[in-house]
Amino acid sequence: MKRQVLAAISTAALLAAVAGCSSDGKSAAPSATADPKNATGTVTVWLMDDAQKSWPELVQQVNDQFAAKYPKVELKLSYHTWANKIAELDAAIKANQAPDVVELGNTETMKYMVNGSLLGLDRTGFDNSDNWIKGLADTCTYNQKLYCVPYYAGARVGVYNAKMFQDATGSADLPQTEDELTAALDKVAQRNKGVPGFSALYLPGPYWYAAMSYVTAYGGSIAKFDSSGLWHGTLHDPKSQQGLQHFVNLVRTYNKSGDLKVNEAKQAGVLGHEKAGLIYANGWELGDAIAPITGTPALKDALKIVTMPGPNGKPLPSFIGGSDLAVTAKTQNAAIATDWVRMFTSTKSEQVLADKDTLPNNLTQLAPLKNKPATAAAANAVQDAWFTPAAPGWGAVEKQNVLVNMLDSIFRGKSVDDATKDADAQIDQLINNPS
């Protein structure tokens, strides 16, 4: 579908935008006196296929808005999968054919901010920028400069079968403390002991997002930036080890799937096929658990979303997930591409997401979701959520599966002490070097 964009931009503004940043590290914005209806050119946008599947009306709304403002600019929008996007983007950048706008998962941004692939942006040009969810905005910021715009957020929650808990404990509510939860899990396990491979709590061994949530709960961390000006792995620190050992104990006690080295990719199906009472998951995974084939539609009323209890009487800290939108550094239509991002993350656009129970990028529109049953757990978790180290080499740490391999080694028999010592050594080799 053709969509048109731009307008006459002041020469100084256009030069600054195409160069990547203005003198203060922020991109130039379209001139207030420009006439967008005279603009010509092409703007290429890469979105993840989540937008196509989950909120196509938002895409259409922004496309129509863009076409009305820039009738002579062609908008080329394509959808990509998480499995292939990074390889496709790296190849496009290398061939000097990068899209003008690209959606990045919030763990993917650091690599591109560090290597100069993204355009610096002026935060004040976007709706709600003074009220963005901090953990999400931080994933767009490097050396105190903004290089992308928060799009939507996510947090992990407890998704459980309320009927199973009712039958086993007499209450359909998930306990709010971990001590009470483990007592309830023991009863759920006992009641379902005749079901082959049944896990009262299905917690996969290589599930590093969950493992690091327990590390965070005990005051530990993956790595820290210290006075030497470098990042260092801190998984071998006592608090980190304590949290990791707690996670390992839960996995070994409750995961009865038969293979502790299987990851979390299909955990919604385990719950949906009634092979588990509780999983720690993204809220949207409930949809997979009640969908045909991947789950059981008849469980629609039985499956519930709640805050996951953690150690020490507090909720389990969640990893903050989500996506960001960036303008690439070598775009030839920087001002117009930036304007498309502005439209797609406007208050009006974010409300479309909020109405679909997807967490918006700002605290104002997030607030009503804190009291809505379908979103309360995630919405309340996101403000205090943890994130991966904002280090130049984090991408390499993740790409080389350092945390997954550490967990696998533990479930093959290596001690937590030895496994974390080895992981820290690998982190130290990778984390300070741009990937």
Short mmCIF file of C-alpha atoms in Angstrom, two decimals:
data_model
loop_
_atom_site.label_atom_id
_atom_site.label_comp_id
_atom_site.label_asym_id
_atom_site.label_seq_id
_atom_site.Cartn_x
_atom_site.Cartn_y
_atom_site.Cartn_z
CA MET A 1 0.00 0.00 0.00
CA LYS A 2 1.40 3.37 -0.94
CA ARG A 3 1.63 6.11 1.61
CA GLN A 4 3.28 9.49 1.04
CA VAL A 5 5.38 11.74 3.37
CA LEU A 6 7.59 14.86 4.03
CA ALA A 7 7.48 18.49 3.51
CA ALA A 8 9.91 21.23 2.82
CA ILE A 9 12.32 21.27 5.72
CA SER A 10 14.66 24.08 6.49
CA THR A 11 18.09 23.34 5.03
CA ALA A 12 19.79 23.43 8.41
CA ALA A 13 17.25 21.09 9.96
CA LEU A 14 17.43 18.60 7.12
CA LEU A 15 21.22 18.52 7.14
CA ALA A 16 21.27 17.95 10.88
CA ALA A 17 18.70 15.17 10.65
CA VAL A 18 20.40 13.30 7.82
CA ALA A 19 23.75 13.60 9.56
CA GLY A 20 22.21 11.80 12.49
CA CYS A 21 22.22 14.32 15.31
CA SER A 22 22.23 18.00 15.97
CA SER A 23 25.10 19.56 17.87
CA ASP A 24 23.59 18.54 21.20
CA GLY A 25 23.12 14.93 20.15
CA LYS A 26 19.42 15.25 19.33
CA SER A 27 17.86 14.83 15.92
CA ALA A 28 16.31 17.75 14.15
CA ALA A 29 12.54 17.91 13.93
CA PRO A 30 10.46 18.92 10.90
CA SER A 31 10.26 22.66 10.46
CA ALA A 32 7.09 24.20 11.79
CA THR A 33 6.70 26.19 8.56
CA ALA A 34 7.21 23.21 6.24
CA ASP A 35 4.37 22.08 3.97
CA PRO A 36 4.15 18.28 4.31
CA LYS A 37 1.86 17.99 1.30
CA ASN A 38 4.74 18.91 -1.00
CA ALA A 39 7.14 16.36 0.44
CA THR A 40 8.26 13.44 -1.72
CA GLY A 41 10.30 10.30 -1.19
CA THR A 42 9.94 6.94 0.52
CA VAL A 43 9.91 5.89 4.15
CA THR A 44 10.51 2.20 4.88
CA VAL A 45 9.20 0.78 8.17
CA TRP A 46 9.90 -2.63 9.69
CA LEU A 47 7.44 -3.79 12.35
CA MET A 48 7.27 -7.11 14.11
CA ASP A 49 4.41 -9.37 13.10
CA ASP A 50 2.85 -8.85 16.55
CA ALA A 51 1.41 -5.58 15.21
CA GLN A 52 -0.11 -7.32 12.21
CA LYS A 53 -1.67 -10.03 14.34
CA SER A 54 -2.67 -8.11 17.44
CA TRP A 55 -3.41 -4.48 16.56
CA PRO A 56 -3.82 -4.08 12.78
CA GLU A 57 -6.29 -1.25 13.36
CA LEU A 58 -3.50 0.79 15.01
CA VAL A 59 -1.28 0.27 11.99
CA GLN A 60 -4.11 1.32 9.66
CA GLN A 61 -4.92 4.34 11.81
CA VAL A 62 -1.33 5.60 11.66
CA ASN A 63 -0.98 4.78 7.96
CA ASP A 64 -4.08 6.88 7.24
CA GLN A 65 -2.83 9.73 9.40
CA PHE A 66 0.55 9.60 7.70
CA ALA A 67 -0.97 9.54 4.20
CA ALA A 68 -3.18 12.52 4.97
CA LYS A 69 -0.23 14.57 6.17
CA TYR A 70 2.28 13.39 3.55
CA PRO A 71 0.24 12.50 0.43
CA LYS A 72 3.24 12.35 -1.90
CA VAL A 73 5.53 10.23 0.25
CA GLU A 74 5.41 6.46 -0.17
CA LEU A 75 5.32 4.41 3.00
CA LYS A 76 6.66 0.88 2.61
CA LEU A 77 5.75 -1.16 5.68
CA SER A 78 6.76 -4.78 6.16
CA TYR A 79 6.37 -7.29 8.98
CA HIS A 80 9.17 -9.41 10.42
CA THR A 81 9.53 -12.27 12.89
CA TRP A 82 11.55 -12.21 16.08
CA ALA A 83 13.49 -15.27 14.96
CA ASN A 84 14.81 -13.62 11.79
CA LYS A 85 14.67 -9.85 12.28
CA ILE A 86 18.15 -9.25 13.71
CA ALA A 87 19.89 -11.22 10.95
CA GLU A 88 17.82 -9.39 8.36
CA LEU A 89 18.57 -6.02 9.93
CA ASP A 90 22.30 -6.66 10.20
CA ALA A 91 22.40 -7.71 6.56
CA ALA A 92 20.42 -4.63 5.51
CA ILE A 93 22.70 -2.29 7.46
CA LYS A 94 25.80 -3.93 5.95
CA ALA A 95 24.35 -3.52 2.44
CA ASN A 96 23.46 0.12 3.15
CA GLN A 97 19.76 -0.79 2.73
CA ALA A 98 18.53 -0.38 6.29
CA PRO A 99 14.90 0.59 6.82
CA ASP A 100 14.18 4.14 7.90
CA VAL A 101 12.27 2.94 10.96
CA VAL A 102 12.72 -0.38 12.76
CA GLU A 103 11.05 -2.00 15.74
CA LEU A 104 13.56 -3.41 18.23
CA GLY A 105 12.93 -5.58 21.25
CA ASN A 106 14.20 -3.74 24.28
CA THR A 107 17.07 -6.21 24.76
CA GLU A 108 18.18 -5.56 21.16
CA THR A 109 18.70 -1.81 21.30
CA MET A 110 22.08 -1.58 23.02
CA LYS A 111 24.06 -3.11 20.16
CA TYR A 112 22.69 -0.61 17.67
CA MET A 113 23.01 2.40 19.96
CA VAL A 114 26.65 1.57 20.63
CA ASN A 115 27.64 0.87 17.02
CA GLY A 116 26.11 4.06 15.67
CA SER A 117 23.29 2.48 13.67
CA LEU A 118 20.53 4.60 15.21
CA LEU A 119 19.67 8.27 14.90
CA GLY A 120 19.71 10.46 17.98
CA LEU A 121 16.23 11.73 18.85
CA ASP A 122 14.82 14.73 20.68
CA ARG A 123 12.77 13.35 23.55
CA THR A 124 10.58 16.45 23.78
CA GLY A 125 9.10 15.77 20.34
CA PHE A 126 7.11 12.73 21.49
CA ASP A 127 3.88 12.43 23.48
CA ASN A 128 4.19 11.55 27.17
CA SER A 129 8.00 11.62 27.03
CA ASP A 130 8.13 13.14 30.51
CA ASN A 131 6.10 10.19 31.78
CA TRP A 132 7.52 7.20 29.92
CA ILE A 133 7.97 4.03 31.97
CA LYS A 134 11.54 4.46 33.17
CA GLY A 135 12.67 0.90 32.65
CA LEU A 136 11.55 1.07 29.04
CA ALA A 137 12.99 4.53 28.36
CA ASP A 138 16.31 3.36 29.78
CA THR A 139 16.53 0.77 27.00
CA CYS A 140 16.51 3.64 24.50
CA THR A 141 19.17 5.70 26.23
CA TYR A 142 22.94 5.49 25.90
CA ASN A 143 25.45 8.03 27.22
CA GLN A 144 22.46 10.17 28.24
CA LYS A 145 21.18 10.43 24.65
CA LEU A 146 17.92 9.05 23.31
CA TYR A 147 18.12 6.70 20.32
CA CYS A 148 14.64 5.14 20.20
CA VAL A 149 11.11 5.64 21.48
CA PRO A 150 9.31 3.27 23.87
CA TYR A 151 6.44 1.51 22.08
CA TYR A 152 4.90 -0.91 24.58
CA ALA A 153 5.90 -2.68 27.79
CA GLY A 154 5.48 -6.13 29.24
CA ALA A 155 6.08 -7.90 32.53
CA ARG A 156 5.93 -11.51 33.65
CA VAL A 157 3.15 -12.71 35.91
CA GLY A 158 1.74 -15.86 37.42
CA VAL A 159 -0.70 -17.67 35.11
CA TYR A 160 -2.49 -20.48 36.92
CA ASN A 161 -5.36 -22.94 36.78
CA ALA A 162 -7.76 -21.69 39.44
CA LYS A 163 -9.90 -24.84 39.28
CA MET A 164 -6.89 -27.02 40.11
CA PHE A 165 -6.08 -24.86 43.12
CA GLN A 166 -9.75 -24.86 44.20
CA ASP A 167 -9.92 -28.63 44.00
CA ALA A 168 -6.65 -29.12 45.86
CA THR A 169 -6.74 -26.40 48.49
CA GLY A 170 -10.32 -25.25 48.75
CA SER A 171 -9.46 -21.80 47.37
CA ALA A 172 -9.32 -20.63 43.76
CA ASP A 173 -7.06 -17.73 44.73
CA LEU A 174 -3.31 -18.01 44.33
CA PRO A 175 -1.58 -17.41 47.69
CA GLN A 176 0.15 -14.05 47.99
CA THR A 177 3.29 -15.21 49.79
CA GLU A 178 5.75 -17.81 48.59
CA ASP A 179 5.54 -19.88 51.77
CA GLU A 180 1.79 -20.16 51.34
CA LEU A 181 2.27 -20.80 47.63
CA THR A 182 4.63 -23.73 48.10
CA ALA A 183 2.23 -25.28 50.60
CA ALA A 184 -0.55 -24.95 48.02
CA LEU A 185 1.68 -26.31 45.25
CA ASP A 186 2.38 -29.40 47.36
CA LYS A 187 -1.37 -30.02 47.60
CA VAL A 188 -1.86 -29.46 43.86
CA ALA A 189 0.97 -31.89 43.14
CA GLN A 190 -0.50 -34.52 45.46
CA ARG A 191 -3.96 -34.26 43.92
CA ASN A 192 -2.55 -34.66 40.38
CA LYS A 193 0.07 -37.30 41.15
CA GLY A 194 -1.61 -39.71 38.74
CA VAL A 195 -1.13 -37.36 35.76
CA PRO A 196 2.12 -38.33 33.95
CA GLY A 197 4.65 -35.49 33.90
CA PHE A 198 2.41 -33.12 35.87
CA SER A 199 4.21 -30.09 37.38
CA ALA A 200 2.41 -28.12 40.06
CA LEU A 201 4.75 -25.25 39.12
CA TYR A 202 6.23 -25.63 35.66
CA LEU A 203 9.48 -23.68 35.92
CA PRO A 204 11.92 -24.61 33.12
CA GLY A 205 15.58 -24.96 34.05
CA PRO A 206 17.10 -22.73 31.30
CA TYR A 207 14.49 -19.99 31.91
CA TRP A 208 17.02 -17.27 32.64
CA TYR A 209 14.47 -14.45 32.84
CA ALA A 210 12.86 -16.29 35.75
CA ALA A 211 16.20 -17.21 37.31
CA MET A 212 17.36 -13.59 37.25
CA SER A 213 14.07 -12.50 38.81
CA TYR A 214 14.98 -14.60 41.85
CA VAL A 215 18.53 -13.23 41.76
CA THR A 216 17.05 -9.71 41.79
CA ALA A 217 14.67 -10.65 44.63
CA TYR A 218 17.66 -11.45 46.84
CA GLY A 219 19.46 -8.21 45.95
CA GLY A 220 21.80 -9.78 43.42
CA SER A 221 22.50 -8.86 39.79
CA ILE A 222 23.95 -10.16 36.56
CA ALA A 223 26.68 -7.52 36.36
CA LYS A 224 27.59 -4.12 37.74
CA PHE A 225 29.43 -1.05 36.48
CA ASP A 226 32.17 -0.22 38.97
CA SER A 227 34.63 2.54 39.77
CA SER A 228 37.16 1.16 37.28
CA GLY A 229 34.86 2.24 34.46
CA LEU A 230 34.11 -1.34 33.44
CA TRP A 231 31.29 -3.83 33.81
CA HIS A 232 31.95 -7.01 35.78
CA GLY A 233 29.87 -10.14 36.22
CA THR A 234 28.34 -10.43 39.69
CA LEU A 235 26.56 -13.78 39.56
CA HIS A 236 29.18 -15.26 41.88
CA ASP A 237 28.34 -12.68 44.57
CA PRO A 238 26.62 -14.20 47.63
CA LYS A 239 23.25 -12.50 47.08
CA SER A 240 23.15 -13.53 43.43
CA GLN A 241 24.05 -17.09 44.34
CA GLN A 242 21.37 -17.16 47.02
CA GLY A 243 18.69 -16.11 44.53
CA LEU A 244 19.93 -18.53 41.91
CA GLN A 245 19.97 -21.43 44.37
CA HIS A 246 16.40 -20.58 45.35
CA PHE A 247 15.35 -20.78 41.69
CA VAL A 248 17.18 -24.09 41.24
CA ASN A 249 15.45 -25.54 44.30
CA LEU A 250 12.03 -24.58 42.96
CA VAL A 251 12.77 -26.12 39.57
CA ARG A 252 14.00 -29.38 41.08
CA THR A 253 11.08 -29.58 43.50
CA TYR A 254 8.20 -28.84 41.15
CA ASN A 255 9.22 -29.37 37.51
CA LYS A 256 8.29 -33.00 36.84
CA SER A 257 8.37 -32.78 33.04
CA GLY A 258 11.26 -35.23 32.84
CA ASP A 259 13.77 -32.84 31.28
CA LEU A 260 14.98 -29.84 33.26
CA LYS A 261 16.95 -28.54 30.27
CA VAL A 262 13.87 -27.72 28.14
CA ASN A 263 13.31 -23.95 27.92
CA GLU A 264 10.14 -21.93 28.44
CA ALA A 265 9.13 -21.56 24.77
CA LYS A 266 6.18 -23.94 25.06
CA GLN A 267 5.23 -23.44 28.69
CA ALA A 268 1.82 -22.01 27.78
CA GLY A 269 1.00 -25.30 26.10
CA VAL A 270 2.03 -27.22 29.21
CA LEU A 271 -0.44 -25.17 31.23
CA GLY A 272 -3.06 -25.27 28.49
CA HIS A 273 -2.93 -29.05 28.24
CA GLU A 274 -3.34 -29.32 32.01
CA LYS A 275 0.15 -30.60 32.66
CA ALA A 276 0.83 -27.72 35.07
CA GLY A 277 -0.96 -25.77 37.75
CA LEU A 278 1.09 -22.57 37.53
CA ILE A 279 3.60 -20.97 35.15
CA TYR A 280 5.59 -17.73 35.33
CA ALA A 281 4.92 -16.10 32.00
CA ASN A 282 4.09 -13.09 29.90
CA GLY A 283 0.42 -12.21 30.25
CA TRP A 284 -0.23 -12.83 26.57
CA GLU A 285 0.76 -16.49 27.03
CA LEU A 286 -2.64 -17.09 28.59
CA GLY A 287 -4.02 -16.66 25.07
CA ASP A 288 -1.84 -19.50 23.82
CA ALA A 289 -2.95 -21.67 26.74
CA ILE A 290 -6.61 -21.40 25.74
CA ALA A 291 -6.15 -21.45 21.96
CA PRO A 292 -6.96 -24.52 19.87
CA ILE A 293 -3.96 -26.80 19.24
CA THR A 294 -1.59 -24.92 21.56
CA GLY A 295 -4.00 -25.19 24.47
CA THR A 296 -7.55 -25.93 25.55
CA PRO A 297 -10.31 -23.38 24.83
CA ALA A 298 -12.48 -24.89 27.56
CA LEU A 299 -10.01 -23.56 30.17
CA LYS A 300 -10.88 -19.95 29.38
CA ASP A 301 -12.66 -19.39 32.68
CA ALA A 302 -10.26 -21.51 34.74
CA LEU A 303 -6.97 -19.77 33.88
CA LYS A 304 -6.16 -16.58 35.78
CA ILE A 305 -3.38 -13.98 35.81
CA VAL A 306 -1.95 -12.78 39.13
CA THR A 307 1.15 -11.24 40.64
CA MET A 308 3.77 -13.94 41.16
CA PRO A 309 4.73 -14.31 44.83
CA GLY A 310 8.46 -14.06 45.49
CA PRO A 311 10.81 -14.68 48.39
CA ASN A 312 10.84 -12.51 51.50
CA GLY A 313 7.11 -11.82 51.42
CA LYS A 314 7.28 -9.61 48.36
CA PRO A 315 6.14 -10.00 44.73
CA LEU A 316 8.72 -11.58 42.44
CA PRO A 317 10.53 -8.79 40.54
CA SER A 318 9.78 -9.04 36.84
CA PHE A 319 11.96 -8.50 33.82
CA ILE A 320 10.61 -5.53 31.88
CA GLY A 321 9.92 -6.63 28.34
CA GLY A 322 8.64 -4.65 25.42
CA SER A 323 9.52 -2.98 22.16
CA ASP A 324 10.97 0.31 20.99
CA LEU A 325 10.91 2.16 17.66
CA ALA A 326 14.10 3.61 16.21
CA VAL A 327 15.09 5.68 13.20
CA THR A 328 18.24 4.38 11.54
CA ALA A 329 21.24 6.66 11.30
CA LYS A 330 21.64 6.64 7.51
CA THR A 331 18.02 7.36 6.65
CA GLN A 332 17.56 9.89 3.86
CA ASN A 333 14.21 11.00 5.31
CA ALA A 334 15.06 11.49 8.97
CA ALA A 335 12.47 14.13 9.81
CA ILE A 336 9.60 12.27 8.16
CA ALA A 337 10.62 8.90 9.57
CA THR A 338 10.77 10.49 13.02
CA ASP A 339 7.30 11.90 12.47
CA TRP A 340 5.97 8.42 11.68
CA VAL A 341 7.40 7.19 15.00
CA ARG A 342 5.76 10.16 16.71
CA MET A 343 2.38 9.21 15.23
CA PHE A 344 2.76 5.53 16.11
CA THR A 345 3.60 6.30 19.76
CA SER A 346 1.19 9.20 20.25
CA THR A 347 -1.31 9.24 23.11
CA LYS A 348 -4.05 8.22 20.66
CA SER A 349 -1.99 5.27 19.40
CA GLU A 350 -0.96 4.12 22.86
CA GLN A 351 -4.61 4.10 23.89
CA VAL A 352 -5.33 1.53 21.19
CA LEU A 353 -2.74 -0.71 22.86
CA ALA A 354 -4.12 -0.05 26.33
CA ASP A 355 -7.63 -0.92 25.15
CA LYS A 356 -6.25 -4.28 24.01
CA ASP A 357 -4.70 -4.94 27.46
CA THR A 358 -1.19 -4.25 26.16
CA LEU A 359 0.86 -2.06 28.48
CA PRO A 360 1.39 1.41 26.97
CA ASN A 361 4.69 3.26 27.12
CA ASN A 362 3.72 5.79 29.79
CA LEU A 363 2.55 5.88 33.39
CA THR A 364 -0.55 7.99 32.76
CA GLN A 365 -2.17 5.51 30.39
CA LEU A 366 -0.80 2.60 32.39
CA ALA A 367 -2.59 3.69 35.57
CA PRO A 368 -6.13 2.44 34.67
CA LEU A 369 -4.70 -0.97 33.79
CA LYS A 370 -3.50 -1.42 37.37
CA ASN A 371 -7.09 -1.99 38.46
CA LYS A 372 -8.22 -4.12 35.53
CA PRO A 373 -8.19 -7.86 36.33
CA ALA A 374 -6.60 -8.89 33.04
CA THR A 375 -3.74 -6.41 33.34
CA ALA A 376 -3.35 -5.53 37.02
CA ALA A 377 -0.53 -7.96 37.76
CA ALA A 378 1.66 -6.89 34.84
CA ALA A 379 0.80 -3.20 35.13
CA ASN A 380 1.75 -3.14 38.80
CA ALA A 381 4.95 -5.10 38.18
CA VAL A 382 6.35 -3.00 35.38
CA GLN A 383 7.36 0.07 37.40
CA ASP A 384 9.77 -1.87 39.64
CA ALA A 385 10.90 -4.33 37.00
CA TRP A 386 14.55 -5.19 36.37
CA PHE A 387 16.44 -5.08 33.09
CA THR A 388 19.62 -6.49 31.63
CA PRO A 389 22.87 -4.52 32.08
CA ALA A 390 23.08 -1.43 29.86
CA ALA A 391 26.57 -2.47 28.78
CA PRO A 392 28.08 -2.26 25.28
CA GLY A 393 28.71 -6.01 25.11
CA TRP A 394 25.46 -7.26 26.58
CA GLY A 395 24.32 -8.40 23.14
CA ALA A 396 27.29 -10.76 22.94
CA VAL A 397 26.56 -12.16 26.41
CA GLU A 398 23.01 -12.94 25.35
CA LYS A 399 23.98 -14.19 21.89
CA GLN A 400 26.46 -16.66 23.35
CA ASN A 401 23.83 -17.94 25.79
CA VAL A 402 26.02 -17.38 28.82
CA LEU A 403 23.12 -17.49 31.27
CA VAL A 404 21.35 -20.38 29.56
CA ASN A 405 24.56 -22.40 29.50
CA MET A 406 25.17 -21.62 33.17
CA LEU A 407 21.73 -22.92 34.08
CA ASP A 408 22.12 -26.00 31.88
CA SER A 409 25.40 -26.81 33.60
CA ILE A 410 23.76 -26.60 37.01
CA PHE A 411 21.01 -29.02 36.01
CA ARG A 412 23.67 -31.36 34.64
CA GLY A 413 25.27 -31.45 38.06
CA LYS A 414 27.67 -28.50 38.38
CA SER A 415 27.43 -26.57 41.63
CA VAL A 416 25.94 -23.09 41.68
CA ASP A 417 29.26 -21.83 43.02
CA ASP A 418 31.29 -23.22 40.12
CA ALA A 419 28.69 -22.39 37.49
CA THR A 420 28.42 -18.74 38.54
CA LYS A 421 32.20 -18.39 38.73
CA ASP A 422 32.50 -19.65 35.14
CA ALA A 423 29.63 -17.42 33.97
CA ASP A 424 31.22 -14.33 35.49
CA ALA A 425 34.48 -15.10 33.71
CA GLN A 426 32.65 -15.27 30.37
CA ILE A 427 30.68 -12.11 31.12
CA ASP A 428 33.88 -10.23 31.93
CA GLN A 429 35.32 -11.23 28.55
CA LEU A 430 32.31 -10.03 26.59
CA ILE A 431 30.38 -7.32 28.37
CA ASN A 432 32.67 -4.33 27.83
CA ASN A 433 33.22 -4.90 24.12
CA PRO A 434 30.66 -3.54 21.62
CA SER A 435 29.05 -6.48 19.87
#
